[in-house]
mmCIF file of C-alpha atoms in Angstrom:
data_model
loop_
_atom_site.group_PDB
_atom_site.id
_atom_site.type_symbol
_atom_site.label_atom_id
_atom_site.label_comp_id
_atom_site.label_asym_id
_atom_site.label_seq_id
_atom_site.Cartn_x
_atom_site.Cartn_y
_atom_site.Cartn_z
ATOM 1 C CA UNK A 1 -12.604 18.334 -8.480
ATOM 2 C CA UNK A 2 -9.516 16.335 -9.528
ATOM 3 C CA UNK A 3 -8.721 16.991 -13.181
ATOM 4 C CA UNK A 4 -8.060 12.781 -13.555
ATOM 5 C CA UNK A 5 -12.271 12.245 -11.590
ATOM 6 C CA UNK A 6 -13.792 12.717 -14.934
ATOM 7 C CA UNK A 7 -17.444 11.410 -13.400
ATOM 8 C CA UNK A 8 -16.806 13.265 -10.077
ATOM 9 C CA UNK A 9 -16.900 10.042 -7.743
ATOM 10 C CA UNK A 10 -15.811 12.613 -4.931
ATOM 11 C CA UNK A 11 -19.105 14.090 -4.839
ATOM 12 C CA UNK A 12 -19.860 10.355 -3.572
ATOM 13 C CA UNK A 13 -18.300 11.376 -0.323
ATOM 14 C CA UNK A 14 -19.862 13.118 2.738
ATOM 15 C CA UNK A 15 -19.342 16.600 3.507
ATOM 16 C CA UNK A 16 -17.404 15.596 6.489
ATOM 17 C CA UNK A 17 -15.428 13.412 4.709
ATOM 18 C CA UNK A 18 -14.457 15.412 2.084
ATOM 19 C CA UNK A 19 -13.167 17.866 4.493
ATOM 20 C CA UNK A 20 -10.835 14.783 5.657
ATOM 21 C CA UNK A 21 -9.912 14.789 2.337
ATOM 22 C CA UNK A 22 -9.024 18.199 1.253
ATOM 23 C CA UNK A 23 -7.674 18.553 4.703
ATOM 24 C CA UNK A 24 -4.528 15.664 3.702
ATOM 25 C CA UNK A 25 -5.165 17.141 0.090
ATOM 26 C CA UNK A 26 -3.511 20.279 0.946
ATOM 27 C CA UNK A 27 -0.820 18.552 3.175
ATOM 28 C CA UNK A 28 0.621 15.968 0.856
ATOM 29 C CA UNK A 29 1.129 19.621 -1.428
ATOM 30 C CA UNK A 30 2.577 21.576 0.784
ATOM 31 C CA UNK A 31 4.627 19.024 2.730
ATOM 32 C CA UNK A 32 4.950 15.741 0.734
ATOM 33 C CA UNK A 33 5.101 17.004 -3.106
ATOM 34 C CA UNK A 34 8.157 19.332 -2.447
ATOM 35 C CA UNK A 35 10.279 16.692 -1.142
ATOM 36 C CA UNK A 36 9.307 14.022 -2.952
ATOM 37 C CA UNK A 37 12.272 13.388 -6.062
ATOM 38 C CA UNK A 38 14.767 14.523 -3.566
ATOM 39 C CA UNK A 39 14.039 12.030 -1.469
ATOM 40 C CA UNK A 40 13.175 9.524 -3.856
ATOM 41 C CA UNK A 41 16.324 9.813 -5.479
ATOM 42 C CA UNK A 42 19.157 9.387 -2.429
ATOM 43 C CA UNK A 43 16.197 6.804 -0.856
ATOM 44 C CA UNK A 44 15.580 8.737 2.010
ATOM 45 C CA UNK A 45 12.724 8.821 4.392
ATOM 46 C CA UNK A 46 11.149 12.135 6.042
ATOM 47 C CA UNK A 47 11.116 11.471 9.516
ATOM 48 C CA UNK A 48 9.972 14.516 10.260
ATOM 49 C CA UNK A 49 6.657 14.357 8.813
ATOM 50 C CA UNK A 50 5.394 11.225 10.969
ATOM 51 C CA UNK A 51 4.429 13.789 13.670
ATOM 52 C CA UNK A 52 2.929 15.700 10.984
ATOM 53 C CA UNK A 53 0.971 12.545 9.998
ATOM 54 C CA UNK A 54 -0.557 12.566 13.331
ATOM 55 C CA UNK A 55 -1.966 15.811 13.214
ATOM 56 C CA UNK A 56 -4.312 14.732 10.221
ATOM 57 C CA UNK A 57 -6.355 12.480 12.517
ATOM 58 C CA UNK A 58 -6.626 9.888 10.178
ATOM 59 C CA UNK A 59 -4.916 6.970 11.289
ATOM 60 C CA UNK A 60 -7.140 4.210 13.472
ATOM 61 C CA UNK A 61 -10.174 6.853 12.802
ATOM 62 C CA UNK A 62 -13.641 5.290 12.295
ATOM 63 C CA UNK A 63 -14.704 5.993 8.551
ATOM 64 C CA UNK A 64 -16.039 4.794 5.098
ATOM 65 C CA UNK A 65 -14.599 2.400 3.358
ATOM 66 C CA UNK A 66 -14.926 5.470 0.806
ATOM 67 C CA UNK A 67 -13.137 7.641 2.577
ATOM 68 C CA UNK A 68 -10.289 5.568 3.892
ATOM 69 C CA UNK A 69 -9.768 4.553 -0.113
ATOM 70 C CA UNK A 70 -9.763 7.977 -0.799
ATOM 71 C CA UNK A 71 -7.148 8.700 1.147
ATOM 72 C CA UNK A 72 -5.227 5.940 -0.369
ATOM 73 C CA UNK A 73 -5.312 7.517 -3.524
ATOM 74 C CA UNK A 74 -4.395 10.754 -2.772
ATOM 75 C CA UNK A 75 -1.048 9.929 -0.899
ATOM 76 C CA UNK A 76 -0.659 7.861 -4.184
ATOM 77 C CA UNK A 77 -1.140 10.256 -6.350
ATOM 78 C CA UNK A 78 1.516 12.529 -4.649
ATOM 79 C CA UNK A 79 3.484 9.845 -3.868
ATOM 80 C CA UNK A 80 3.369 6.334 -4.126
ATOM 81 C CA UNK A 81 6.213 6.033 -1.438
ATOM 82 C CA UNK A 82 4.030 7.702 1.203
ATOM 83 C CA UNK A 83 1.170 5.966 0.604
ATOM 84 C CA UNK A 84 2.881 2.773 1.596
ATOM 85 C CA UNK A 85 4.536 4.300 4.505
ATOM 86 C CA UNK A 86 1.067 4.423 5.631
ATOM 87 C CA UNK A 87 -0.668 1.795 4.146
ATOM 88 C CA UNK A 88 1.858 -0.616 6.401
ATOM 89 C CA UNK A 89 1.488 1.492 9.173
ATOM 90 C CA UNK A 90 -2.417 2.253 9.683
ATOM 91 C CA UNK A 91 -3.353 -1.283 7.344
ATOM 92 C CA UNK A 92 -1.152 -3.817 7.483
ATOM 93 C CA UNK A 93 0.333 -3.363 11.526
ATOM 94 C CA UNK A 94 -3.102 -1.368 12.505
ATOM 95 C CA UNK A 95 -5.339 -3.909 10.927
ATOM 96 C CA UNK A 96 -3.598 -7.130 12.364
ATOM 97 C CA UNK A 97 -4.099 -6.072 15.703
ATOM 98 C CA UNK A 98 -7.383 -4.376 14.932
ATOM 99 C CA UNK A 99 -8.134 -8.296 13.064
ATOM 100 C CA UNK A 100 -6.851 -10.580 15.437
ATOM 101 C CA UNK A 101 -5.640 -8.706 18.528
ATOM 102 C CA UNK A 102 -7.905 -9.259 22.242
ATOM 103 C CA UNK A 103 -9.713 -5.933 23.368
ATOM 104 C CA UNK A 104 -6.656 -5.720 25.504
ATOM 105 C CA UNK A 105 -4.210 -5.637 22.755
ATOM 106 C CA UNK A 106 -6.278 -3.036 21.251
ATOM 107 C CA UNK A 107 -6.590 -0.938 23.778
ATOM 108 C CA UNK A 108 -2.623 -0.956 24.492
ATOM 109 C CA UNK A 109 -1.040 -1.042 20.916
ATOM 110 C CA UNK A 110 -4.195 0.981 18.732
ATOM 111 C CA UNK A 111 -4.111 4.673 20.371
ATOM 112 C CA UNK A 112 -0.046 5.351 20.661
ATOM 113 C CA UNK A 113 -0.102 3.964 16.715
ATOM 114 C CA UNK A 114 -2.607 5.938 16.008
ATOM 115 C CA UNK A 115 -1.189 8.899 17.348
ATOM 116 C CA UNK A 116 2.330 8.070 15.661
ATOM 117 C CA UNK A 117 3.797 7.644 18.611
ATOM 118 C CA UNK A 118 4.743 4.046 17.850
ATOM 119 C CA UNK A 119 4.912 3.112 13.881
ATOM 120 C CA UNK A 120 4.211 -0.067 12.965
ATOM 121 C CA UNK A 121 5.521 -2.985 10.458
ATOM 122 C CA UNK A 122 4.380 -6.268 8.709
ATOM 123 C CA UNK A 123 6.239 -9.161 8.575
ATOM 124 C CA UNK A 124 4.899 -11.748 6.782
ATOM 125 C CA UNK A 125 7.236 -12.365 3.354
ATOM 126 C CA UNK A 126 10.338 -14.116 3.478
ATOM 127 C CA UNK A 127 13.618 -14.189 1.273
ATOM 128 C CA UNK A 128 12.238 -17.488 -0.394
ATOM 129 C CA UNK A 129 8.737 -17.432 0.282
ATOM 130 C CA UNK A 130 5.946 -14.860 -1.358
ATOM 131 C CA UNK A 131 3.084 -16.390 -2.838
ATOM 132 C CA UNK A 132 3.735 -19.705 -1.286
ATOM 133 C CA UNK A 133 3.797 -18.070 2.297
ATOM 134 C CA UNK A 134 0.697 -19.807 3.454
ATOM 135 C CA UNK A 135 2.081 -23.338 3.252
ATOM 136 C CA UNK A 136 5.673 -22.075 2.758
ATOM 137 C CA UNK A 137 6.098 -20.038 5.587
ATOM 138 C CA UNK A 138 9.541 -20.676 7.238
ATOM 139 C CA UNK A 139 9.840 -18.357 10.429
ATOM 140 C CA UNK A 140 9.115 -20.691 13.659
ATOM 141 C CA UNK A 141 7.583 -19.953 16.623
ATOM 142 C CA UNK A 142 8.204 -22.204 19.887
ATOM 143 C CA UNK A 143 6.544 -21.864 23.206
ATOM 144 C CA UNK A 144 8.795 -21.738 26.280
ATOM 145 C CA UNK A 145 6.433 -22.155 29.451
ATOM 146 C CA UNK A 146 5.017 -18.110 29.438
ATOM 147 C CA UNK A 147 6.848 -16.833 26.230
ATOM 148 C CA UNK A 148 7.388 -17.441 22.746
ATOM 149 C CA UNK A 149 11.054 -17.602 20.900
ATOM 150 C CA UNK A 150 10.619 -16.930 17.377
ATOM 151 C CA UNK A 151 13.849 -17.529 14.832
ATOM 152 C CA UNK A 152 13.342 -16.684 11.274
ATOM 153 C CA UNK A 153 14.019 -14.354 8.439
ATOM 154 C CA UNK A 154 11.200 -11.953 6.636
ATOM 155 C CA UNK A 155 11.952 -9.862 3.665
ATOM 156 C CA UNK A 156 10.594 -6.375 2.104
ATOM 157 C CA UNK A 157 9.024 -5.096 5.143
ATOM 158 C CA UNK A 158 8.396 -1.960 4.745
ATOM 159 C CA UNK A 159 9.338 0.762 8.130
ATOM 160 C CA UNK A 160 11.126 -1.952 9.211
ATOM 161 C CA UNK A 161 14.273 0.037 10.167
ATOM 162 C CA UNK A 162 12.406 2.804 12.400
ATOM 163 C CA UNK A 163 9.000 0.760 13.180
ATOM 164 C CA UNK A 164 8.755 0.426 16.976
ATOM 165 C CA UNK A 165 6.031 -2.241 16.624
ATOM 166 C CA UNK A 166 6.570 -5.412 13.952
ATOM 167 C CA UNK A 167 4.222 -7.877 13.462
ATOM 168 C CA UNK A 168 5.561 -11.000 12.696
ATOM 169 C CA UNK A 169 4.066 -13.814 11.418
ATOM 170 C CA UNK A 170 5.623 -17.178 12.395
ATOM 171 C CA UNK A 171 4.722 -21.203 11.907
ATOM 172 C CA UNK A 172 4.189 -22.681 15.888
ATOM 173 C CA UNK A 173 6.475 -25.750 15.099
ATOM 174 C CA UNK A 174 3.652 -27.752 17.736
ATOM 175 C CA UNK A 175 0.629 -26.931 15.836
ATOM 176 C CA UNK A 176 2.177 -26.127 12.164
ATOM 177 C CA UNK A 177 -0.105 -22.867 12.169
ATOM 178 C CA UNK A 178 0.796 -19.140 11.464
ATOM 179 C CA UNK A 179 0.645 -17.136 14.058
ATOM 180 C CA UNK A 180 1.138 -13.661 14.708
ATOM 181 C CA UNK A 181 3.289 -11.643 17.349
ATOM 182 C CA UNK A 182 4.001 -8.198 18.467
ATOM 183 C CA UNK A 183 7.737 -7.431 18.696
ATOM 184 C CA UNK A 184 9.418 -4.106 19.353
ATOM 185 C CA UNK A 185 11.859 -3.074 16.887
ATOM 186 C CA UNK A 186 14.645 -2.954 19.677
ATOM 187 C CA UNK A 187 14.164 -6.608 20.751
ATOM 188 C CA UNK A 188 17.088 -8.679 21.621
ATOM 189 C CA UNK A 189 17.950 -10.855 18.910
ATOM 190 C CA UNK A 190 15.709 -8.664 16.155
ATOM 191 C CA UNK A 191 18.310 -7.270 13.287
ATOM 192 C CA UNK A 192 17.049 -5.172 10.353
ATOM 193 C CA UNK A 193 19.030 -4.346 7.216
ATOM 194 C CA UNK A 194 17.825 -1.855 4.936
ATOM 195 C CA UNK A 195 17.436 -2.976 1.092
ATOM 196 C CA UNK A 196 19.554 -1.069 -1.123
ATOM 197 C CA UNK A 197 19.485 -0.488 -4.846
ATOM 198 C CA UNK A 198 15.623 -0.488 -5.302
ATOM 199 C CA UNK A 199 14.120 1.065 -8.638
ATOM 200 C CA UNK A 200 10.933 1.578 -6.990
ATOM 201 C CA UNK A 201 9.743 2.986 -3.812
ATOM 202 C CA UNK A 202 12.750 4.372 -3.390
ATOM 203 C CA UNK A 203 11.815 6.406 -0.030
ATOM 204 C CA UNK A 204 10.091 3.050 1.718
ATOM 205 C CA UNK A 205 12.669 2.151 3.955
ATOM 206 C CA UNK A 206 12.362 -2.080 2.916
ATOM 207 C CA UNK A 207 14.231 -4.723 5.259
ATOM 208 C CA UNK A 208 15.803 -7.454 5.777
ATOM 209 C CA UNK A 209 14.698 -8.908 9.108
ATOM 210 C CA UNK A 210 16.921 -11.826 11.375
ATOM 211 C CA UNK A 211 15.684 -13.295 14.154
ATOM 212 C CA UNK A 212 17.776 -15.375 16.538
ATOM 213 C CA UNK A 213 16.069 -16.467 19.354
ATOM 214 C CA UNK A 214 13.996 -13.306 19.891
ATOM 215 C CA UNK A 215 11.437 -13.607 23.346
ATOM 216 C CA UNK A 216 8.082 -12.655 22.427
ATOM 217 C CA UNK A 217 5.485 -13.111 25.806
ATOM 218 C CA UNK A 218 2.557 -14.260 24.951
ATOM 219 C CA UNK A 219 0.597 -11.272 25.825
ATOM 220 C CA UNK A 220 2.491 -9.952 23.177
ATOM 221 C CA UNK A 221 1.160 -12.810 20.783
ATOM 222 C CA UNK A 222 -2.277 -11.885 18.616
ATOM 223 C CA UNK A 223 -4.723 -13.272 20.611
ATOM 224 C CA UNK A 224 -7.396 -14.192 17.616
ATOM 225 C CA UNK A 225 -4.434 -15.241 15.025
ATOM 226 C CA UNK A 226 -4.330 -19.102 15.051
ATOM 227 C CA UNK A 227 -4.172 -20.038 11.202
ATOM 228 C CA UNK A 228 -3.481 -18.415 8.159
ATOM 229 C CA UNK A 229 -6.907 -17.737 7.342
ATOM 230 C CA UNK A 230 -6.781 -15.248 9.918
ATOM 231 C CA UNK A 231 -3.628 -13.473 8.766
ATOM 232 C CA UNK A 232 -5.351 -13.118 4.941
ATOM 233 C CA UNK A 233 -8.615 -11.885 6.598
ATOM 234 C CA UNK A 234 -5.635 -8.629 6.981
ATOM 235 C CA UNK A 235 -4.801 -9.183 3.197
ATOM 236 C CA UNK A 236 -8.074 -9.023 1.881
ATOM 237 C CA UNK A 237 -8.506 -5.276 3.878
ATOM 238 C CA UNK A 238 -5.099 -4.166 3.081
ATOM 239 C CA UNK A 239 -5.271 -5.558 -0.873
ATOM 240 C CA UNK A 240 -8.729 -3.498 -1.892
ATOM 241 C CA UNK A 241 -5.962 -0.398 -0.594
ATOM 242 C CA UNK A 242 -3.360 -1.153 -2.982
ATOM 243 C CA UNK A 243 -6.237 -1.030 -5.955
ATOM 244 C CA UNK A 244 -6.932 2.607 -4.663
ATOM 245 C CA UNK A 245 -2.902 3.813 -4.587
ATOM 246 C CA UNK A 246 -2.963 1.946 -7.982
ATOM 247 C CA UNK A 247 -5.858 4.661 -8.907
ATOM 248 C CA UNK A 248 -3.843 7.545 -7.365
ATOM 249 C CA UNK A 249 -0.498 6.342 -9.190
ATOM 250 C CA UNK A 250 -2.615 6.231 -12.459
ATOM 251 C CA UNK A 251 -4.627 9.871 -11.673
ATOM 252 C CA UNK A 252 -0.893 11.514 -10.912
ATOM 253 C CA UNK A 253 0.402 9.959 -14.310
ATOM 254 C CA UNK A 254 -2.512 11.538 -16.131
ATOM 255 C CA UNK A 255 -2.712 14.824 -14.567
ATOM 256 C CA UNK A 256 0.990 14.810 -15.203
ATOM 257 C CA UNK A 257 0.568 14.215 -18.926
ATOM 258 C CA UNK A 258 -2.426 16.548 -19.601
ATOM 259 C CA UNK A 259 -0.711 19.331 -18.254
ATOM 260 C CA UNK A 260 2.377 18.942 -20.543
ATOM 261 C CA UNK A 261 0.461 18.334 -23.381
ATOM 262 C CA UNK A 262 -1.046 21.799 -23.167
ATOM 263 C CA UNK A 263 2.200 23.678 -22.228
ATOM 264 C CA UNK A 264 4.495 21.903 -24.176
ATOM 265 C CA UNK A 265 4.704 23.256 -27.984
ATOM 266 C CA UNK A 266 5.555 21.870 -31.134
ATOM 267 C CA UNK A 267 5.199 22.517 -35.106
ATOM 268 C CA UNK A 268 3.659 25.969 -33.548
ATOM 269 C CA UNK A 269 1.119 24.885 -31.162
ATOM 270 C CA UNK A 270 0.204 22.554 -28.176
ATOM 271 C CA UNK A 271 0.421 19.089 -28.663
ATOM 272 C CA UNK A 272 -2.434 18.955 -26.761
ATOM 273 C CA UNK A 273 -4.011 20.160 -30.206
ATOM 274 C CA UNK A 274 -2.737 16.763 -32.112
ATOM 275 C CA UNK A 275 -4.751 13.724 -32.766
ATOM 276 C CA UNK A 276 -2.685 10.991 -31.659
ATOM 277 C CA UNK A 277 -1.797 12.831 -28.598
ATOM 278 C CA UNK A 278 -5.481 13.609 -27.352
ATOM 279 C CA UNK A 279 -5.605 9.217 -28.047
ATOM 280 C CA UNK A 280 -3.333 8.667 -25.959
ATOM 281 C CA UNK A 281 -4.957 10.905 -22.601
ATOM 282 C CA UNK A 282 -8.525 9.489 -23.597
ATOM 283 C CA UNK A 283 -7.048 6.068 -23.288
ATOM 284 C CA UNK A 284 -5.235 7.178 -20.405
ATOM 285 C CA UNK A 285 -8.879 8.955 -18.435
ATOM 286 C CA UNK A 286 -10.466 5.763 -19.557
ATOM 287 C CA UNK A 287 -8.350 3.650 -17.417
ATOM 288 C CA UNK A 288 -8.768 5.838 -14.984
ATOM 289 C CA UNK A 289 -12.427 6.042 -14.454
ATOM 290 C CA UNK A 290 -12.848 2.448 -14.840
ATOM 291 C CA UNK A 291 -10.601 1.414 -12.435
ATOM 292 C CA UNK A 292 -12.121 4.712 -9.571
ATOM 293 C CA UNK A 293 -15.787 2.971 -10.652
ATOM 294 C CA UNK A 294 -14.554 -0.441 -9.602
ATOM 295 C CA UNK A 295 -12.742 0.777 -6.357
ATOM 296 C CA UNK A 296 -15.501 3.019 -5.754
ATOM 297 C CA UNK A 297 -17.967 0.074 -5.788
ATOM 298 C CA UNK A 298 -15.735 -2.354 -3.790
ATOM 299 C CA UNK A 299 -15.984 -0.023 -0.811
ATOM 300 C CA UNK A 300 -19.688 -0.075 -1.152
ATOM 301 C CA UNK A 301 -19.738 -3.962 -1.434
ATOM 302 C CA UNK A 302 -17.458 -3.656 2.061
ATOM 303 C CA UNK A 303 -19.152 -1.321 3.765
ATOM 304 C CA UNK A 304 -22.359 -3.527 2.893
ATOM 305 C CA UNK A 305 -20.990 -6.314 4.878
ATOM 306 C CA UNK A 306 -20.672 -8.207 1.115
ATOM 307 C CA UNK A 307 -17.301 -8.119 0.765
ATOM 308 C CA UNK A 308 -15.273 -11.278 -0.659
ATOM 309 C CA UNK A 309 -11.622 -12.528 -1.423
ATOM 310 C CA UNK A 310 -12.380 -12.098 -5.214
ATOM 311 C CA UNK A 311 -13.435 -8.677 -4.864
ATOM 312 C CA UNK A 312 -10.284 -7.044 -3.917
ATOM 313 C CA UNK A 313 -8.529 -9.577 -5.776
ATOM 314 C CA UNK A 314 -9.603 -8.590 -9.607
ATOM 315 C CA UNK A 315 -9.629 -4.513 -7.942
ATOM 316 C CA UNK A 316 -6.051 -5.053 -7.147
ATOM 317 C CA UNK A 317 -5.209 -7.145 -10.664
ATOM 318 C CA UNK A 318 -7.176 -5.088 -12.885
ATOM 319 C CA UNK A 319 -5.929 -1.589 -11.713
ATOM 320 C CA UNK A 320 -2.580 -2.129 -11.437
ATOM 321 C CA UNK A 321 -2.210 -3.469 -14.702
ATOM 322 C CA UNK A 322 -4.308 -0.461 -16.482
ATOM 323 C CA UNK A 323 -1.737 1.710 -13.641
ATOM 324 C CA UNK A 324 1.177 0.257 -15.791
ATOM 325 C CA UNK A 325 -0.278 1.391 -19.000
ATOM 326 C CA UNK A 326 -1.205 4.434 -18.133
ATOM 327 C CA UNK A 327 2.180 5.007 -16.193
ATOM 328 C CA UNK A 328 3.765 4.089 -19.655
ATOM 329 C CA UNK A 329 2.068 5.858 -21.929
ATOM 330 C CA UNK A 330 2.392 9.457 -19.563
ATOM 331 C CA UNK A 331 6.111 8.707 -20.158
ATOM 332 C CA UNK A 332 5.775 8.397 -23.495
ATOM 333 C CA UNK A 333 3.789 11.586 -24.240
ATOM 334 C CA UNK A 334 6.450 13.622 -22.007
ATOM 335 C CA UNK A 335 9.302 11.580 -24.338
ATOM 336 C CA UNK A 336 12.727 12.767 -22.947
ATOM 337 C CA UNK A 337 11.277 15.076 -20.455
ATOM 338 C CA UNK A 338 9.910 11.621 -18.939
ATOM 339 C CA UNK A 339 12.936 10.111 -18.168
ATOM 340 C CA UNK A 340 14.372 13.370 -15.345
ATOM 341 C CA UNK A 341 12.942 13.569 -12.289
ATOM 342 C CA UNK A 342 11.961 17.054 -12.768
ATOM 343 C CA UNK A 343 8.300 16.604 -14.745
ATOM 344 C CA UNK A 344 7.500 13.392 -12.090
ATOM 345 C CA UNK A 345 6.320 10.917 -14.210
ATOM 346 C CA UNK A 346 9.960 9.033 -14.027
ATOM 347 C CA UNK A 347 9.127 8.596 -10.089
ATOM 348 C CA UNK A 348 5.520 7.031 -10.900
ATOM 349 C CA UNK A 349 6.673 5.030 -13.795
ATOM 350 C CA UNK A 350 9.363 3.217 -11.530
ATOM 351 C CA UNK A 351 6.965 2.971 -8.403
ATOM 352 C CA UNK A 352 4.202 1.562 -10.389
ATOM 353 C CA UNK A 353 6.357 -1.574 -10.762
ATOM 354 C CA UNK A 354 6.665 -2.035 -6.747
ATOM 355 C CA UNK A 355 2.856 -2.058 -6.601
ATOM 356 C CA UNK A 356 2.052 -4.115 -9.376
ATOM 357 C CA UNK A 357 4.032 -6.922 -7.515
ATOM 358 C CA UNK A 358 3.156 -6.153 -3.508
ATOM 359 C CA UNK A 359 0.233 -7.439 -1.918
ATOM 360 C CA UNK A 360 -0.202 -10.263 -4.696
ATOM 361 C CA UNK A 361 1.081 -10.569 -7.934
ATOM 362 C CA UNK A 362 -1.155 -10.588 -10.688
ATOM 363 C CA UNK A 363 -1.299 -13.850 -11.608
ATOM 364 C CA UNK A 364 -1.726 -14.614 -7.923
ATOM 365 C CA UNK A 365 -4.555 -12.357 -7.560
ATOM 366 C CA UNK A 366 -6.146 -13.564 -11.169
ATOM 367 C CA UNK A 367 -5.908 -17.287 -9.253
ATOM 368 C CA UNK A 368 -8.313 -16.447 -6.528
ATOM 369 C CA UNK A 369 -11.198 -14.713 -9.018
ATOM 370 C CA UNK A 370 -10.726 -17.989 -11.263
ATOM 371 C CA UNK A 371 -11.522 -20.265 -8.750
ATOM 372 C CA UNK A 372 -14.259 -17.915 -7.122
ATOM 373 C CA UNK A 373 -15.571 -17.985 -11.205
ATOM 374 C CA UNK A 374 -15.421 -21.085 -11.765
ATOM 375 C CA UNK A 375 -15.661 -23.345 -8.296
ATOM 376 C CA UNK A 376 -12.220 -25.193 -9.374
ATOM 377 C CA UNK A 377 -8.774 -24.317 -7.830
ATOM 378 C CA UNK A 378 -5.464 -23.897 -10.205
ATOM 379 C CA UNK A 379 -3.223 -23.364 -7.629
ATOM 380 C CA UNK A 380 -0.057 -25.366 -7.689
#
């Protein structure tokens, strides 16, 4: 058991799905935890361990909505950068054409993705559109007799500069809808320019995205994707997954922290053995098994078929606000030592910022559980 699962919510999982889990448990620590400052800190991604990905036989794989949070968390809690490396792969791209792709679509884009043979993207944000991007969205889309030319800009997409496959959502300038297309990374007229100086997430390789004029067929266009509800039936999946990395950020910052606290000595003993410092990891497990007890129960409420927008909304509010806090305070009991690289906790600190904003800021997310509360709307 996890030294941060306090009420042993693993035990929750199958047999067969734990062995999932221990089976990416012991390869995030003996591939992905190594590496991880070093290429955190020059903002570097491991190529080689996409293969490696693919040999977990976890990507596009039938499962619980228990397990696949699971699995969210514990890429999180080894690295937050990883976890969104996959997230966007196997959610975001994997989901939009598992969503609103035809049975054909599926068939052709699902098993080479899920095999890693082709990595996927998201395009949906743009440099002056984020929470706005259902009305606001910018990026056209224009038939021309059997194909599509899109011409746009998107912003922050994660695997952008490697992804073979990029979904990208665009407004058809005849209908004023969003739709969504499949475009390969090498398509004429597609540029991507990696985002530099990022405090967060350093190893996500984030892009800019141009297109001029860029040919999409329209067997390449998401068949079921005609409005923007479809596009946040995707965000509503992918956002209950952020809530679980939040969880994992939170567990690693934790862990991190209690096993200082006993090592580390002062005045003659552990601090562990001080008052204030024993407050500070109760508040800290606190957070932490409130926010596994609400992710845990999402997945139930999804895998019951009683899943709503409000559900993974407050999930995704609530624990990535108690992630900041507990982030915060594991840096504060390691005091100097939290500020290097070397202990960790500087790498989680930063990256918790980067998920606190994605997938819906806070006040966003708080927007759609007020009006779900209350039956009134306060959006703008």
């Amino acid at each position: 058991m996890l030294a941060g699962d306090l009420y042993g919510f693993e035990d929750l999982l199958s047999k067969d799905e734990a062995a999932v889990v221990e089976r990416v448990r012991q390869f995030l620590a003996a591939e992905v935890a190594p590496i991880a400052n070093d290429q955190w800190s020059r903002a570097l991604f491991p190529m080689e361990l996409i293969k490696r990905y693919a040999d977990l036989d976890i990507a596009g794989k039938p499962g619980s909505s228990l397990l696949n949070g699971w699995l969210a968390l514990e890429m999180a809690r080894v690295d937050a950068s990883m976890a969104t490396f996959y997230g966007v792969h196997s959610g975001l791209a994997m989901g939009s054409i598992r969503a609103c792709g035809s049975a054909e679509q599926q068939e052709r884009w699902l098993p080479p993705m899920a095999a890693f043979d082709q990595v996927g993207a998201f395009a949906l944000t743009e440099p002056t559109g984020g929470s706005d991007v259902a009305a606001g969205l910018r990026t056209t889309a224009r038939r021309d007799g059997s194909s599509w030319v899109l011409n746009g800009q998107k912003r922050w997409i994660g695997n952008a500069t490697f992804a073979d496959l990029i979904v990208v959502w665009a407004r058809d300038v005849e209908d004023d809808q969003v739709k969504g297309f499949v475009v390969p990374g090498d398509a004429p007229g597609f540029t991507t320019t990696k985002i530099e100086n990022k405090i967060a997430l350093r190893t996500v390789q984030n892009a800019d995205i141009t297109l001029v004029d860029v040919r999409v067929p329209d067997a390449d266009r998401l068949a079921n994707a005609n409005t923007f509800k479809d596009t946040a039936k995707v965000l509503r999946a992918t956002r209950s997954g952020v809530a679980w990395e939040a969880v994992g950020v939170m567990m690693a910052a934790y862990e991190i922290a209690l096993a200082y606290a006993k090592e580390r000595e002062q005045f003659g003993k552990p601090i562990a053995a001080f008052q204030l410092v024993q407050d500070l990891l109760v508040r800290m497990a606190g957070n932490v098994t409130a926010s596994l007890g609400m992710c845990v129960r999402l997945a139930q409420l999804q895998d019951d078929g009683r899943y709503r927008d409000e559900h993974s909304a407050l999930a995704k509010a609530y624990c990535t606000t108690r992630m900041r806090e507990v982030a915060g305070w594991s840096r504060e009991l390691l005091a100097g030592n939290g500020i290097v690289l070397d202990y960790d906790i500087g790498r989680f600190v930063a990256d918790a910022e980067a998920l606190y904003s994605y997938e819906g800021t806070r006040e966003i997310n708080t927007l759609i559980v007020g009006r779900a509360v209350t039956g009134h709307s306060a959006f703008v």
